[in-house]
Amino acid sequence: MCTCIAMKTRDAYFGRSMDIEYRFGEKVVVTPRGYGFDLRNGQRLETWYAMIGMATVMGEYPLYAEAVNEKGLCIAGLNFPHNARYFQPKPDSLNLTPYEFIPWVLGNFSGIRELRRELGNVNLVDIPFSDSVPVASLHWMISDGTDSLVVEQTESGFHVYDNPAGVLTNNPEFPFHQTNLSNYMNLTCQPPQNRFSSRLALNAYGSGMGAIGLPGDSSPGSRFVRACFCKMNSICEGDDASSIAQFFHILDAVSIVRGEVLLQDNKCSATTYTCCANATQGIYYYRSYANSQLTGVRLTEENKNRKSLSIFPMEERQQIRFLN
């Protein structure tokens, strides 16, 4: 389970909640320009653009959960079980493994218009990273501050959807979530009015009764609606500090408290971290379940041009500012 949003004020922002029942050795990782990836199709990818995001690193290979490149193109992979389908390599296609998709997107492209021309040739193949790291069932949200896309490969093939809401969660397939929003088109943030019956004198009995009917559970469909509603009704100043604060408040609306959601094997899912990248300025902010203070890592000229990865371990210990 996860929720991803893209938001634009003066700058472009992109981020997600990572809702998961385990940890994957995640660290903030900067991949520099010109970094080499040996692809399973026999080709070698050398990145045109540096990127920053949350990843686990295995043998100098960053396995990104989400990232943004120096041009402001952003992408996140979200859980898509039972629906994701990966095929065998196809001739005359660009065959990529799911774990290669994020480096390929961010290493090659500066925006969605440029990327869209190449997506039609992609075939995601069923090849794991290693014997101990199986193929992850994913779909992806991509944004450049102007447009957003969703990429899904299902039994029916490789699909690219326009995403005007700039929100993604998990199952079912993305067209369901777009259609499901119509069930809430009468929802309003305004104080309620009596539409029940003109023959009954119904009045609001308290303040804060706007958005009655907004789903509050943690299912993917409900989180999609709630994130869309909070984002689309967001009131936010355009400066960076206000935008970052607002972004994390929107993610708070869909975060999962430890113990709130148990999976079928009785494992406990929770929001292990939330993140927000200022894609315009190249700054990645995050906070973890254990540490609610924001931590930021910048894309600098130094780490853009290094020959190796720059790796920043997560700050997990709670940081508290005492005033006396």
Short mmCIF file of C-alpha atoms in Angstrom, two decimals:
data_model
loop_
_atom_site.label_atom_id
_atom_site.label_comp_id
_atom_site.label_asym_id
_atom_site.label_seq_id
_atom_site.Cartn_x
_atom_site.Cartn_y
_atom_site.Cartn_z
CA MET A 1 0.00 0.00 0.00
CA CYS A 2 1.21 3.49 -0.83
CA THR A 3 -0.10 6.88 -1.93
CA CYS A 4 1.67 9.19 -4.37
CA ILE A 5 0.83 12.82 -5.18
CA ALA A 6 2.16 15.59 -7.39
CA MET A 7 1.48 19.22 -6.49
CA LYS A 8 2.36 22.56 -8.08
CA THR A 9 2.62 25.94 -6.34
CA ARG A 10 5.49 28.18 -7.39
CA ASP A 11 7.66 25.06 -7.53
CA ALA A 12 6.76 21.50 -8.45
CA TYR A 13 6.49 18.91 -5.66
CA PHE A 14 6.28 15.13 -5.81
CA GLY A 15 6.25 12.48 -3.13
CA ARG A 16 4.63 9.51 -1.53
CA SER A 17 3.86 7.57 1.59
CA MET A 18 5.58 4.20 1.82
CA ASP A 19 3.06 1.87 3.44
CA ILE A 20 4.66 -1.51 3.95
CA GLU A 21 5.02 -4.30 6.49
CA TYR A 22 8.83 -4.57 6.29
CA ARG A 23 11.94 -2.45 5.76
CA PHE A 24 14.16 -2.76 2.71
CA GLY A 25 17.35 -1.04 3.84
CA GLU A 26 16.19 2.25 2.39
CA LYS A 27 18.56 5.20 2.14
CA VAL A 28 18.54 8.50 0.27
CA VAL A 29 20.72 7.90 -2.79
CA VAL A 30 22.05 10.28 -5.44
CA THR A 31 22.97 8.67 -8.76
CA PRO A 32 25.31 11.01 -10.66
CA ARG A 33 25.39 11.92 -14.33
CA GLY A 34 27.11 9.34 -16.48
CA TYR A 35 26.49 6.49 -14.03
CA GLY A 36 26.44 3.12 -15.76
CA PHE A 37 23.69 0.51 -15.55
CA ASP A 38 24.16 -2.81 -17.31
CA LEU A 39 20.67 -3.71 -18.51
CA ARG A 40 19.42 -7.27 -18.78
CA ASN A 41 18.74 -6.71 -22.49
CA GLY A 42 22.49 -6.47 -23.08
CA GLN A 43 22.56 -2.70 -23.47
CA ARG A 44 24.34 -0.27 -21.17
CA LEU A 45 22.55 2.78 -19.81
CA GLU A 46 24.73 5.74 -18.89
CA THR A 47 22.62 8.42 -17.28
CA TRP A 48 22.37 11.85 -18.87
CA TYR A 49 20.83 13.26 -15.70
CA ALA A 50 21.55 12.87 -12.01
CA MET A 51 18.73 11.64 -9.76
CA ILE A 52 17.90 11.55 -6.06
CA GLY A 53 15.44 9.41 -4.15
CA MET A 54 14.92 6.58 -1.69
CA ALA A 55 16.56 3.30 -2.61
CA THR A 56 18.22 0.19 -1.35
CA VAL A 57 21.71 -0.26 -2.79
CA MET A 58 22.94 -3.71 -3.81
CA GLY A 59 26.39 -3.99 -5.31
CA GLU A 60 26.49 -0.32 -6.38
CA TYR A 61 23.05 -0.71 -7.96
CA PRO A 62 20.37 1.66 -6.55
CA LEU A 63 16.94 0.03 -6.47
CA TYR A 64 14.76 3.13 -6.28
CA ALA A 65 11.28 3.26 -4.77
CA GLU A 66 10.85 6.85 -6.00
CA ALA A 67 13.18 9.53 -7.32
CA VAL A 68 13.45 12.86 -9.13
CA ASN A 69 16.09 13.86 -11.66
CA GLU A 70 17.89 17.18 -12.01
CA LYS A 71 15.44 18.31 -14.72
CA GLY A 72 12.45 17.86 -12.41
CA LEU A 73 11.08 14.61 -13.83
CA CYS A 74 9.71 12.44 -11.01
CA ILE A 75 8.61 8.82 -10.72
CA ALA A 76 7.42 6.45 -8.00
CA GLY A 77 6.69 2.73 -8.08
CA LEU A 78 3.66 1.59 -6.08
CA ASN A 79 2.45 -1.86 -5.14
CA PHE A 80 0.17 -3.38 -7.79
CA PRO A 81 -0.30 -7.04 -6.79
CA HIS A 82 -2.29 -9.52 -8.90
CA ASN A 83 -2.67 -6.98 -11.71
CA ALA A 84 0.94 -6.38 -12.77
CA ARG A 85 2.06 -8.74 -15.53
CA TYR A 86 5.59 -8.99 -16.88
CA PHE A 87 6.28 -10.81 -20.11
CA GLN A 88 9.12 -12.56 -21.86
CA PRO A 89 11.45 -10.39 -23.98
CA LYS A 90 9.95 -9.39 -27.31
CA PRO A 91 11.84 -8.66 -30.51
CA ASP A 92 11.73 -5.03 -31.69
CA SER A 93 10.75 -3.86 -28.17
CA LEU A 94 12.75 -2.12 -25.46
CA ASN A 95 12.83 -4.91 -22.92
CA LEU A 96 13.33 -3.59 -19.39
CA THR A 97 13.00 -5.24 -16.00
CA PRO A 98 10.76 -3.45 -13.48
CA TYR A 99 13.79 -2.43 -11.39
CA GLU A 100 15.42 -0.86 -14.47
CA PHE A 101 12.39 1.27 -15.32
CA ILE A 102 13.08 4.16 -12.90
CA PRO A 103 16.77 4.59 -13.87
CA TRP A 104 15.82 4.39 -17.56
CA VAL A 105 13.13 7.08 -17.20
CA LEU A 106 15.12 9.49 -15.06
CA GLY A 107 18.49 8.85 -16.64
CA ASN A 108 17.29 9.56 -20.18
CA PHE A 109 14.46 12.07 -20.14
CA SER A 110 13.89 15.64 -19.03
CA GLY A 111 10.08 15.72 -19.20
CA ILE A 112 6.91 13.82 -20.00
CA ARG A 113 6.53 15.05 -23.58
CA GLU A 114 9.94 13.61 -24.42
CA LEU A 115 9.33 10.41 -22.45
CA ARG A 116 5.88 9.73 -23.90
CA ARG A 117 7.33 9.27 -27.40
CA GLU A 118 9.41 6.32 -26.17
CA LEU A 119 7.03 4.59 -23.78
CA GLY A 120 5.09 2.83 -26.53
CA ASN A 121 8.11 0.64 -27.29
CA VAL A 122 8.64 -0.58 -23.69
CA ASN A 123 8.04 -4.17 -22.64
CA LEU A 124 8.52 -4.98 -18.95
CA VAL A 125 10.07 -8.41 -18.59
CA ASP A 126 9.80 -11.02 -15.86
CA ILE A 127 13.43 -11.05 -14.68
CA PRO A 128 14.27 -10.60 -10.96
CA PHE A 129 17.21 -8.57 -9.71
CA SER A 130 18.66 -11.69 -8.08
CA ASP A 131 17.63 -15.02 -6.60
CA SER A 132 17.06 -13.28 -3.25
CA VAL A 133 15.26 -10.22 -4.68
CA PRO A 134 12.12 -11.29 -6.58
CA VAL A 135 10.26 -9.24 -9.16
CA ALA A 136 8.05 -6.62 -7.50
CA SER A 137 4.48 -6.16 -8.73
CA LEU A 138 4.34 -2.43 -9.47
CA HIS A 139 2.74 0.35 -11.39
CA TRP A 140 4.25 3.83 -11.67
CA MET A 141 3.26 7.47 -11.47
CA ILE A 142 5.39 9.94 -13.42
CA SER A 143 5.20 13.74 -13.21
CA ASP A 144 7.18 16.74 -14.46
CA GLY A 145 5.34 19.56 -12.67
CA THR A 146 3.00 20.12 -15.62
CA ASP A 147 1.65 16.68 -16.53
CA SER A 148 1.29 13.35 -14.77
CA LEU A 149 1.07 9.83 -16.18
CA VAL A 150 0.35 6.38 -14.82
CA VAL A 151 2.12 3.38 -16.36
CA GLU A 152 0.69 -0.10 -15.87
CA GLN A 153 1.51 -3.38 -17.56
CA THR A 154 -1.31 -5.88 -17.13
CA GLU A 155 -2.45 -9.04 -18.86
CA SER A 156 -3.84 -6.87 -21.66
CA GLY A 157 -0.53 -5.12 -22.29
CA PHE A 158 1.46 -1.97 -21.56
CA HIS A 159 -0.76 1.03 -20.77
CA VAL A 160 -0.02 4.73 -20.34
CA TYR A 161 -2.79 6.84 -18.79
CA ASP A 162 -3.05 10.60 -18.40
CA ASN A 163 -3.48 11.43 -14.72
CA PRO A 164 -5.08 14.88 -14.33
CA ALA A 165 -5.59 14.34 -10.57
CA GLY A 166 -1.88 13.75 -9.99
CA VAL A 167 -2.63 10.98 -7.46
CA LEU A 168 -2.00 7.23 -7.41
CA THR A 169 -2.56 4.46 -4.87
CA ASN A 170 -2.74 0.72 -5.58
CA ASN A 171 -5.26 -1.81 -6.93
CA PRO A 172 -7.51 -1.90 -8.91
CA GLU A 173 -6.24 -0.66 -12.28
CA PHE A 174 -6.04 3.10 -12.72
CA PRO A 175 -9.22 3.52 -14.85
CA PHE A 176 -11.23 2.25 -11.85
CA HIS A 177 -9.94 5.04 -9.65
CA GLN A 178 -10.75 7.66 -12.29
CA THR A 179 -14.31 6.35 -12.60
CA ASN A 180 -14.75 5.91 -8.85
CA LEU A 181 -14.19 9.64 -8.28
CA SER A 182 -17.59 10.23 -9.90
CA ASN A 183 -19.20 8.58 -6.89
CA TYR A 184 -17.99 11.57 -4.83
CA MET A 185 -18.68 14.42 -7.23
CA ASN A 186 -21.28 15.87 -4.85
CA LEU A 187 -18.77 15.99 -1.98
CA THR A 188 -17.90 19.49 -0.79
CA CYS A 189 -15.56 21.11 1.70
CA GLN A 190 -18.25 23.73 2.42
CA PRO A 191 -20.53 23.58 5.50
CA PRO A 192 -23.46 21.24 4.82
CA GLN A 193 -26.83 22.47 3.56
CA ASN A 194 -30.12 20.67 3.95
CA ARG A 195 -30.66 18.78 0.70
CA PHE A 196 -32.31 15.86 2.47
CA SER A 197 -35.85 17.29 2.47
CA SER A 198 -37.38 20.75 2.48
CA ARG A 199 -40.04 19.39 4.85
CA LEU A 200 -37.51 18.72 7.61
CA ALA A 201 -35.71 21.48 9.51
CA LEU A 202 -32.25 19.94 9.46
CA ASN A 203 -29.31 22.00 10.69
CA ALA A 204 -25.64 21.36 11.19
CA TYR A 205 -25.07 20.52 14.85
CA GLY A 206 -21.39 21.48 14.94
CA SER A 207 -18.54 23.03 13.05
CA GLY A 208 -16.14 21.03 10.89
CA MET A 209 -18.91 19.15 9.08
CA GLY A 210 -17.66 19.82 5.58
CA ALA A 211 -16.48 16.73 3.64
CA ILE A 212 -19.01 14.43 5.32
CA GLY A 213 -18.99 11.28 3.22
CA LEU A 214 -15.26 11.37 2.52
CA PRO A 215 -14.08 7.75 2.99
CA GLY A 216 -11.78 7.29 5.96
CA ASP A 217 -10.50 3.72 5.66
CA SER A 218 -7.10 2.72 4.32
CA SER A 219 -8.16 0.79 1.22
CA PRO A 220 -6.53 1.93 -2.05
CA GLY A 221 -9.83 3.25 -3.41
CA SER A 222 -10.55 5.29 -0.29
CA ARG A 223 -7.02 6.65 -0.05
CA PHE A 224 -7.20 7.70 -3.70
CA VAL A 225 -10.41 9.65 -3.12
CA ARG A 226 -9.17 11.19 0.13
CA ALA A 227 -5.83 12.25 -1.34
CA CYS A 228 -7.56 13.74 -4.40
CA PHE A 229 -10.05 15.64 -2.25
CA CYS A 230 -7.40 17.06 0.08
CA LYS A 231 -5.11 18.01 -2.79
CA MET A 232 -7.79 19.57 -5.00
CA ASN A 233 -9.18 21.61 -2.10
CA SER A 234 -5.77 22.55 -0.75
CA ILE A 235 -5.23 26.18 0.31
CA CYS A 236 -1.54 26.89 0.33
CA GLU A 237 0.88 29.80 0.03
CA GLY A 238 3.30 29.51 -2.84
CA ASP A 239 6.55 29.70 -0.92
CA ASP A 240 8.66 26.62 -0.40
CA ALA A 241 8.18 26.25 3.37
CA SER A 242 4.38 26.52 3.10
CA SER A 243 4.28 24.12 0.16
CA ILE A 244 6.37 21.49 1.90
CA ALA A 245 4.24 21.73 5.05
CA GLN A 246 1.05 21.42 3.01
CA PHE A 247 2.38 18.46 1.05
CA PHE A 248 3.14 16.50 4.21
CA HIS A 249 -0.26 17.40 5.68
CA ILE A 250 -1.94 15.93 2.59
CA LEU A 251 0.08 12.75 3.00
CA ASP A 252 -0.89 12.72 6.70
CA ALA A 253 -4.50 12.33 5.57
CA VAL A 254 -3.66 8.92 4.07
CA SER A 255 -0.92 7.70 6.43
CA ILE A 256 -1.36 4.38 8.21
CA VAL A 257 -0.82 4.03 11.96
CA ARG A 258 0.98 0.91 13.10
CA GLY A 259 -1.69 -1.58 14.17
CA GLU A 260 -4.43 0.03 12.07
CA VAL A 261 -4.06 -2.43 9.17
CA LEU A 262 -3.14 -6.09 9.53
CA LEU A 263 -2.46 -8.20 6.46
CA GLN A 264 -3.71 -11.73 5.88
CA ASP A 265 -0.56 -13.25 7.39
CA ASN A 266 -1.10 -11.02 10.48
CA LYS A 267 1.82 -8.78 9.57
CA CYS A 268 1.39 -5.13 10.45
CA SER A 269 1.49 -2.55 7.66
CA ALA A 270 2.34 1.07 8.48
CA THR A 271 3.62 4.23 6.84
CA THR A 272 7.35 3.65 7.29
CA TYR A 273 8.26 6.99 5.68
CA THR A 274 6.76 9.86 3.76
CA CYS A 275 8.70 12.02 1.34
CA CYS A 276 8.37 15.20 -0.68
CA ALA A 277 10.80 16.30 -3.39
CA ASN A 278 11.00 19.89 -4.49
CA ALA A 279 11.51 18.88 -8.10
CA THR A 280 12.25 22.44 -9.21
CA GLN A 281 15.10 22.97 -6.74
CA GLY A 282 16.32 19.36 -6.51
CA ILE A 283 15.78 18.80 -2.79
CA TYR A 284 14.47 15.56 -1.29
CA TYR A 285 12.71 15.77 2.10
CA TYR A 286 11.52 12.85 4.18
CA ARG A 287 10.42 11.82 7.64
CA SER A 288 10.17 8.32 9.06
CA TYR A 289 7.66 6.63 11.33
CA ALA A 290 10.09 6.92 14.24
CA ASN A 291 11.36 10.44 13.49
CA SER A 292 8.81 13.09 12.58
CA GLN A 293 11.39 15.82 12.00
CA LEU A 294 11.96 16.63 8.32
CA THR A 295 15.35 15.68 6.90
CA GLY A 296 16.50 17.15 3.60
CA VAL A 297 19.14 16.13 1.06
CA ARG A 298 20.11 18.38 -1.84
CA LEU A 299 21.19 17.59 -5.37
CA THR A 300 24.45 19.53 -5.49
CA GLU A 301 26.95 20.02 -8.28
CA GLU A 302 29.35 17.87 -6.29
CA ASN A 303 27.08 14.84 -6.01
CA LYS A 304 25.73 15.30 -9.55
CA ASN A 305 29.24 14.91 -10.93
CA ARG A 306 30.74 12.24 -8.66
CA LYS A 307 31.87 8.96 -10.16
CA SER A 308 30.04 6.97 -7.49
CA LEU A 309 26.73 6.99 -5.64
CA SER A 310 26.16 9.39 -2.75
CA ILE A 311 24.38 7.52 0.04
CA PHE A 312 22.71 9.11 3.08
CA PRO A 313 21.38 6.75 5.79
CA MET A 314 17.92 7.52 7.11
CA GLU A 315 17.62 9.53 10.32
CA GLU A 316 15.52 7.16 12.40
CA ARG A 317 15.98 8.51 15.94
CA GLN A 318 13.28 10.95 17.02
CA GLN A 319 14.57 14.54 16.97
CA ILE A 320 13.01 16.90 19.53
CA ARG A 321 13.74 20.60 19.97
CA PHE A 322 13.50 21.47 23.64
CA LEU A 323 12.71 25.11 24.52
CA ASN A 324 13.74 24.98 28.20
#
